[in-house]
């Protein structure tokens, strides 16, 4: 009998912990959890459940520490994690490149004005005594200027200047290694956005329309099932919060503030996200 059997090493069948192939680097409050949970529906994706913060907080612990935070994967599976603060932390691009210059980078972006309000809403929800929390309008503008001078030192405003943060990443990574996911489209048409994401990661298009249903009470797409959860369910209560009322003049001024930065971002990415 001349049949030749291909030798399969036992080790290639055994899941092991590996450094990530792809990262969701941001942007905070744009739909990063939704993207990661949708990706986890794919059998060839394994992702760390919580934010690891290796490149911004725990870098001193070393790559071996980081590897141990990753789920075990088989050869050919994509290992991932998401930590949204990576996008805005200046040391991170260089560090990611040092780990692996071919790391694929996913960035979810959303209208920076809505993103800032979402960020503020999250901070307010974490405050024990909410009556001490200043209003969004108070924090977004320099005191005594009414709604005219935007306070660019305030985190929720600063994070939304996407073009500035992106410039730092493009010093280390070519544009083709980055995928920009529209946070708005991830809500409106999750399957379409997930098709782009799976193509980018070199995965078969397994996550499709049939994985989602629109929950009209929540006002968001939810999942028919996921690993370990065979019934339909939505993301947790902290995703899709009600935002407070914000003065329309403040919103208009913020929109005006972001317009040139948004246009620059559209030019850099080659995508018109439709915010301005
Ligand atoms: P809001 O809570 O302000 O509506 P992140 O995961 O990066 O913190 O982003 C949170 C945002 O994800 C939510 O902000 C919500 O708008 C958005 N999102 C996108 N898809 C969602 C989904 N299917 N369910 C709930 N929230 C979703």
JSON list of C-alpha atoms in Angstrom, two decimals, residues 86-212:
[
{"chain": "A", "resi": 86, "resn": "UNK", "atom": "CA", "xyz": [-4.85, 52.15, 23.12]},
{"chain": "A", "resi": 87, "resn": "UNK", "atom": "CA", "xyz": [-6.02, 54.49, 20.36]},
{"chain": "A", "resi": 88, "resn": "UNK", "atom": "CA", "xyz": [-5.32, 57.64, 22.39]},
{"chain": "A", "resi": 89, "resn": "UNK", "atom": "CA", "xyz": [-2.22, 56.59, 24.37]},
{"chain": "A", "resi": 90, "resn": "UNK", "atom": "CA", "xyz": [0.89, 57.91, 22.68]},
{"chain": "A", "resi": 91, "resn": "UNK", "atom": "CA", "xyz": [3.33, 55.11, 23.59]},
{"chain": "A", "resi": 92, "resn": "UNK", "atom": "CA", "xyz": [1.06, 52.36, 22.29]},
{"chain": "A", "resi": 93, "resn": "UNK", "atom": "CA", "xyz": [1.64, 52.36, 18.47]},
{"chain": "A", "resi": 94, "resn": "UNK", "atom": "CA", "xyz": [5.38, 51.82, 18.83]},
{"chain": "A", "resi": 95, "resn": "UNK", "atom": "CA", "xyz": [4.87, 49.08, 21.41]},
{"chain": "A", "resi": 96, "resn": "UNK", "atom": "CA", "xyz": [2.36, 47.21, 19.25]},
{"chain": "A", "resi": 97, "resn": "UNK", "atom": "CA", "xyz": [4.74, 47.40, 16.32]},
{"chain": "A", "resi": 98, "resn": "UNK", "atom": "CA", "xyz": [7.51, 45.99, 18.49]},
{"chain": "A", "resi": 99, "resn": "UNK", "atom": "CA", "xyz": [5.32, 43.00, 19.39]},
{"chain": "A", "resi": 100, "resn": "UNK", "atom": "CA", "xyz": [4.39, 42.29, 15.77]},
{"chain": "A", "resi": 101, "resn": "UNK", "atom": "CA", "xyz": [4.57, 44.76, 12.90]},
{"chain": "A", "resi": 102, "resn": "UNK", "atom": "CA", "xyz": [1.83, 42.87, 11.04]},
{"chain": "A", "resi": 103, "resn": "UNK", "atom": "CA", "xyz": [-0.75, 43.19, 13.84]},
{"chain": "A", "resi": 104, "resn": "UNK", "atom": "CA", "xyz": [-4.15, 44.04, 12.36]},
{"chain": "A", "resi": 105, "resn": "UNK", "atom": "CA", "xyz": [-5.80, 47.04, 13.96]},
{"chain": "A", "resi": 106, "resn": "UNK", "atom": "CA", "xyz": [-9.54, 47.63, 14.23]},
{"chain": "A", "resi": 107, "resn": "UNK", "atom": "CA", "xyz": [-10.94, 51.03, 15.12]},
{"chain": "A", "resi": 108, "resn": "UNK", "atom": "CA", "xyz": [-14.62, 51.70, 15.71]},
{"chain": "A", "resi": 109, "resn": "UNK", "atom": "CA", "xyz": [-15.53, 55.36, 15.30]},
{"chain": "A", "resi": 110, "resn": "UNK", "atom": "CA", "xyz": [-18.71, 57.28, 15.94]},
{"chain": "A", "resi": 111, "resn": "UNK", "atom": "CA", "xyz": [-19.80, 60.93, 15.57]},
{"chain": "A", "resi": 112, "resn": "UNK", "atom": "CA", "xyz": [-17.43, 62.55, 18.09]},
{"chain": "A", "resi": 113, "resn": "UNK", "atom": "CA", "xyz": [-20.22, 64.72, 19.57]},
{"chain": "A", "resi": 114, "resn": "UNK", "atom": "CA", "xyz": [-22.41, 61.69, 20.39]},
{"chain": "A", "resi": 115, "resn": "UNK", "atom": "CA", "xyz": [-19.29, 59.85, 21.53]},
{"chain": "A", "resi": 116, "resn": "UNK", "atom": "CA", "xyz": [-18.45, 62.66, 23.99]},
{"chain": "A", "resi": 117, "resn": "UNK", "atom": "CA", "xyz": [-22.00, 62.61, 25.37]},
{"chain": "A", "resi": 118, "resn": "UNK", "atom": "CA", "xyz": [-21.82, 58.83, 25.72]},
{"chain": "A", "resi": 119, "resn": "UNK", "atom": "CA", "xyz": [-18.48, 59.13, 27.54]},
{"chain": "A", "resi": 120, "resn": "UNK", "atom": "CA", "xyz": [-19.96, 61.75, 29.90]},
{"chain": "A", "resi": 121, "resn": "UNK", "atom": "CA", "xyz": [-23.06, 59.58, 30.49]},
{"chain": "A", "resi": 122, "resn": "UNK", "atom": "CA", "xyz": [-20.83, 56.67, 31.48]},
{"chain": "A", "resi": 123, "resn": "UNK", "atom": "CA", "xyz": [-18.78, 58.82, 33.86]},
{"chain": "A", "resi": 124, "resn": "UNK", "atom": "CA", "xyz": [-21.98, 60.22, 35.44]},
{"chain": "A", "resi": 125, "resn": "UNK", "atom": "CA", "xyz": [-23.38, 56.72, 35.91]},
{"chain": "A", "resi": 126, "resn": "UNK", "atom": "CA", "xyz": [-20.25, 55.73, 37.86]},
{"chain": "A", "resi": 127, "resn": "UNK", "atom": "CA", "xyz": [-20.49, 58.71, 40.26]},
{"chain": "A", "resi": 128, "resn": "UNK", "atom": "CA", "xyz": [-21.90, 57.81, 43.66]},
{"chain": "A", "resi": 129, "resn": "UNK", "atom": "CA", "xyz": [-23.36, 61.25, 44.23]},
{"chain": "A", "resi": 130, "resn": "UNK", "atom": "CA", "xyz": [-24.65, 62.49, 40.90]},
{"chain": "A", "resi": 131, "resn": "UNK", "atom": "CA", "xyz": [-25.79, 65.86, 42.19]},
{"chain": "A", "resi": 132, "resn": "UNK", "atom": "CA", "xyz": [-22.08, 66.80, 42.42]},
{"chain": "A", "resi": 133, "resn": "UNK", "atom": "CA", "xyz": [-21.55, 66.03, 38.76]},
{"chain": "A", "resi": 134, "resn": "UNK", "atom": "CA", "xyz": [-21.34, 69.14, 36.60]},
{"chain": "A", "resi": 135, "resn": "UNK", "atom": "CA", "xyz": [-23.44, 69.26, 33.48]},
{"chain": "A", "resi": 136, "resn": "UNK", "atom": "CA", "xyz": [-22.00, 68.18, 30.12]},
{"chain": "A", "resi": 137, "resn": "UNK", "atom": "CA", "xyz": [-22.27, 71.76, 28.86]},
{"chain": "A", "resi": 138, "resn": "UNK", "atom": "CA", "xyz": [-20.28, 73.05, 31.86]},
{"chain": "A", "resi": 139, "resn": "UNK", "atom": "CA", "xyz": [-17.46, 70.59, 31.28]},
{"chain": "A", "resi": 140, "resn": "UNK", "atom": "CA", "xyz": [-17.28, 70.84, 27.48]},
{"chain": "A", "resi": 141, "resn": "UNK", "atom": "CA", "xyz": [-16.70, 74.61, 27.37]},
{"chain": "A", "resi": 142, "resn": "UNK", "atom": "CA", "xyz": [-14.14, 76.88, 29.05]},
{"chain": "A", "resi": 143, "resn": "UNK", "atom": "CA", "xyz": [-15.76, 78.57, 32.07]},
{"chain": "A", "resi": 144, "resn": "UNK", "atom": "CA", "xyz": [-17.16, 82.01, 31.48]},
{"chain": "A", "resi": 145, "resn": "UNK", "atom": "CA", "xyz": [-17.20, 81.68, 27.69]},
{"chain": "A", "resi": 146, "resn": "UNK", "atom": "CA", "xyz": [-20.77, 80.44, 27.35]},
{"chain": "A", "resi": 147, "resn": "UNK", "atom": "CA", "xyz": [-20.93, 77.88, 24.56]},
{"chain": "A", "resi": 148, "resn": "UNK", "atom": "CA", "xyz": [-18.10, 79.39, 22.56]},
{"chain": "A", "resi": 149, "resn": "UNK", "atom": "CA", "xyz": [-14.66, 78.11, 23.62]},
{"chain": "A", "resi": 150, "resn": "UNK", "atom": "CA", "xyz": [-14.53, 74.33, 23.57]},
{"chain": "A", "resi": 151, "resn": "UNK", "atom": "CA", "xyz": [-12.44, 72.86, 26.37]},
{"chain": "A", "resi": 152, "resn": "UNK", "atom": "CA", "xyz": [-10.06, 70.68, 24.39]},
{"chain": "A", "resi": 153, "resn": "UNK", "atom": "CA", "xyz": [-8.30, 69.55, 27.55]},
{"chain": "A", "resi": 154, "resn": "UNK", "atom": "CA", "xyz": [-11.41, 67.67, 28.68]},
{"chain": "A", "resi": 155, "resn": "UNK", "atom": "CA", "xyz": [-10.97, 63.94, 27.91]},
{"chain": "A", "resi": 156, "resn": "UNK", "atom": "CA", "xyz": [-14.40, 63.35, 26.32]},
{"chain": "A", "resi": 157, "resn": "UNK", "atom": "CA", "xyz": [-13.70, 66.22, 23.87]},
{"chain": "A", "resi": 158, "resn": "UNK", "atom": "CA", "xyz": [-10.05, 65.36, 23.21]},
{"chain": "A", "resi": 159, "resn": "UNK", "atom": "CA", "xyz": [-10.66, 61.69, 22.42]},
{"chain": "A", "resi": 160, "resn": "UNK", "atom": "CA", "xyz": [-12.96, 62.69, 19.53]},
{"chain": "A", "resi": 161, "resn": "UNK", "atom": "CA", "xyz": [-10.22, 64.48, 17.58]},
{"chain": "A", "resi": 162, "resn": "UNK", "atom": "CA", "xyz": [-9.64, 61.23, 15.69]},
{"chain": "A", "resi": 163, "resn": "UNK", "atom": "CA", "xyz": [-7.31, 62.68, 13.03]},
{"chain": "A", "resi": 164, "resn": "UNK", "atom": "CA", "xyz": [-4.79, 63.70, 15.68]},
{"chain": "A", "resi": 165, "resn": "UNK", "atom": "CA", "xyz": [-4.63, 60.26, 17.27]},
{"chain": "A", "resi": 166, "resn": "UNK", "atom": "CA", "xyz": [-4.60, 58.49, 13.92]},
{"chain": "A", "resi": 167, "resn": "UNK", "atom": "CA", "xyz": [-1.55, 60.51, 12.79]},
{"chain": "A", "resi": 168, "resn": "UNK", "atom": "CA", "xyz": [0.45, 58.86, 15.56]},
{"chain": "A", "resi": 169, "resn": "UNK", "atom": "CA", "xyz": [-0.58, 55.35, 14.45]},
{"chain": "A", "resi": 170, "resn": "UNK", "atom": "CA", "xyz": [0.24, 56.06, 10.83]},
{"chain": "A", "resi": 171, "resn": "UNK", "atom": "CA", "xyz": [3.85, 56.77, 11.81]},
{"chain": "A", "resi": 172, "resn": "UNK", "atom": "CA", "xyz": [4.17, 53.06, 12.65]},
{"chain": "A", "resi": 173, "resn": "UNK", "atom": "CA", "xyz": [1.55, 51.22, 10.57]},
{"chain": "A", "resi": 174, "resn": "UNK", "atom": "CA", "xyz": [0.47, 51.44, 6.92]},
{"chain": "A", "resi": 175, "resn": "UNK", "atom": "CA", "xyz": [-3.17, 52.41, 6.41]},
{"chain": "A", "resi": 176, "resn": "UNK", "atom": "CA", "xyz": [-3.97, 49.01, 4.90]},
{"chain": "A", "resi": 177, "resn": "UNK", "atom": "CA", "xyz": [-3.30, 47.37, 8.28]},
{"chain": "A", "resi": 178, "resn": "UNK", "atom": "CA", "xyz": [-6.07, 49.44, 9.88]},
{"chain": "A", "resi": 179, "resn": "UNK", "atom": "CA", "xyz": [-9.80, 48.87, 9.50]},
{"chain": "A", "resi": 180, "resn": "UNK", "atom": "CA", "xyz": [-12.24, 51.62, 10.39]},
{"chain": "A", "resi": 181, "resn": "UNK", "atom": "CA", "xyz": [-15.63, 50.40, 11.52]},
{"chain": "A", "resi": 182, "resn": "UNK", "atom": "CA", "xyz": [-18.53, 52.83, 11.52]},
{"chain": "A", "resi": 183, "resn": "UNK", "atom": "CA", "xyz": [-20.18, 52.73, 14.94]},
{"chain": "A", "resi": 184, "resn": "UNK", "atom": "CA", "xyz": [-23.40, 54.07, 13.40]},
{"chain": "A", "resi": 185, "resn": "UNK", "atom": "CA", "xyz": [-23.45, 51.34, 10.74]},
{"chain": "A", "resi": 186, "resn": "UNK", "atom": "CA", "xyz": [-22.64, 48.67, 13.33]},
{"chain": "A", "resi": 187, "resn": "UNK", "atom": "CA", "xyz": [-26.02, 49.56, 14.88]},
{"chain": "A", "resi": 188, "resn": "UNK", "atom": "CA", "xyz": [-27.98, 50.09, 11.64]},
{"chain": "A", "resi": 189, "resn": "UNK", "atom": "CA", "xyz": [-26.61, 47.14, 9.70]},
{"chain": "A", "resi": 190, "resn": "UNK", "atom": "CA", "xyz": [-24.37, 44.95, 11.87]},
{"chain": "A", "resi": 191, "resn": "UNK", "atom": "CA", "xyz": [-24.12, 42.15, 9.29]},
{"chain": "A", "resi": 192, "resn": "UNK", "atom": "CA", "xyz": [-22.79, 44.48, 6.58]},
{"chain": "A", "resi": 193, "resn": "UNK", "atom": "CA", "xyz": [-20.16, 45.95, 8.87]},
{"chain": "A", "resi": 194, "resn": "UNK", "atom": "CA", "xyz": [-19.21, 42.45, 10.08]},
{"chain": "A", "resi": 195, "resn": "UNK", "atom": "CA", "xyz": [-18.71, 41.32, 6.47]},
{"chain": "A", "resi": 196, "resn": "UNK", "atom": "CA", "xyz": [-16.04, 44.01, 6.07]},
{"chain": "A", "resi": 197, "resn": "UNK", "atom": "CA", "xyz": [-14.45, 43.03, 9.37]},
{"chain": "A", "resi": 198, "resn": "UNK", "atom": "CA", "xyz": [-14.31, 39.31, 8.52]},
{"chain": "A", "resi": 199, "resn": "UNK", "atom": "CA", "xyz": [-12.83, 40.05, 5.08]},
{"chain": "A", "resi": 200, "resn": "UNK", "atom": "CA", "xyz": [-10.18, 42.24, 6.67]},
{"chain": "A", "resi": 201, "resn": "UNK", "atom": "CA", "xyz": [-9.22, 39.50, 9.14]},
{"chain": "A", "resi": 202, "resn": "UNK", "atom": "CA", "xyz": [-9.08, 36.90, 6.36]},
{"chain": "A", "resi": 203, "resn": "UNK", "atom": "CA", "xyz": [-11.99, 34.98, 7.86]},
{"chain": "A", "resi": 204, "resn": "UNK", "atom": "CA", "xyz": [-14.87, 33.23, 6.14]},
{"chain": "A", "resi": 205, "resn": "UNK", "atom": "CA", "xyz": [-18.07, 35.27, 6.34]},
{"chain": "A", "resi": 206, "resn": "UNK", "atom": "CA", "xyz": [-19.69, 33.19, 9.06]},
{"chain": "A", "resi": 207, "resn": "UNK", "atom": "CA", "xyz": [-21.26, 36.04, 11.06]},
{"chain": "A", "resi": 208, "resn": "UNK", "atom": "CA", "xyz": [-24.24, 37.17, 8.97]},
{"chain": "A", "resi": 209, "resn": "UNK", "atom": "CA", "xyz": [-27.80, 38.57, 9.19]},
{"chain": "A", "resi": 210, "resn": "UNK", "atom": "CA", "xyz": [-29.04, 35.38, 10.81]},
{"chain": "A", "resi": 211, "resn": "UNK", "atom": "CA", "xyz": [-27.03, 36.06, 13.97]},
{"chain": "A", "resi": 212, "resn": "UNK", "atom": "CA", "xyz": [-28.86, 39.32, 14.70]}
]
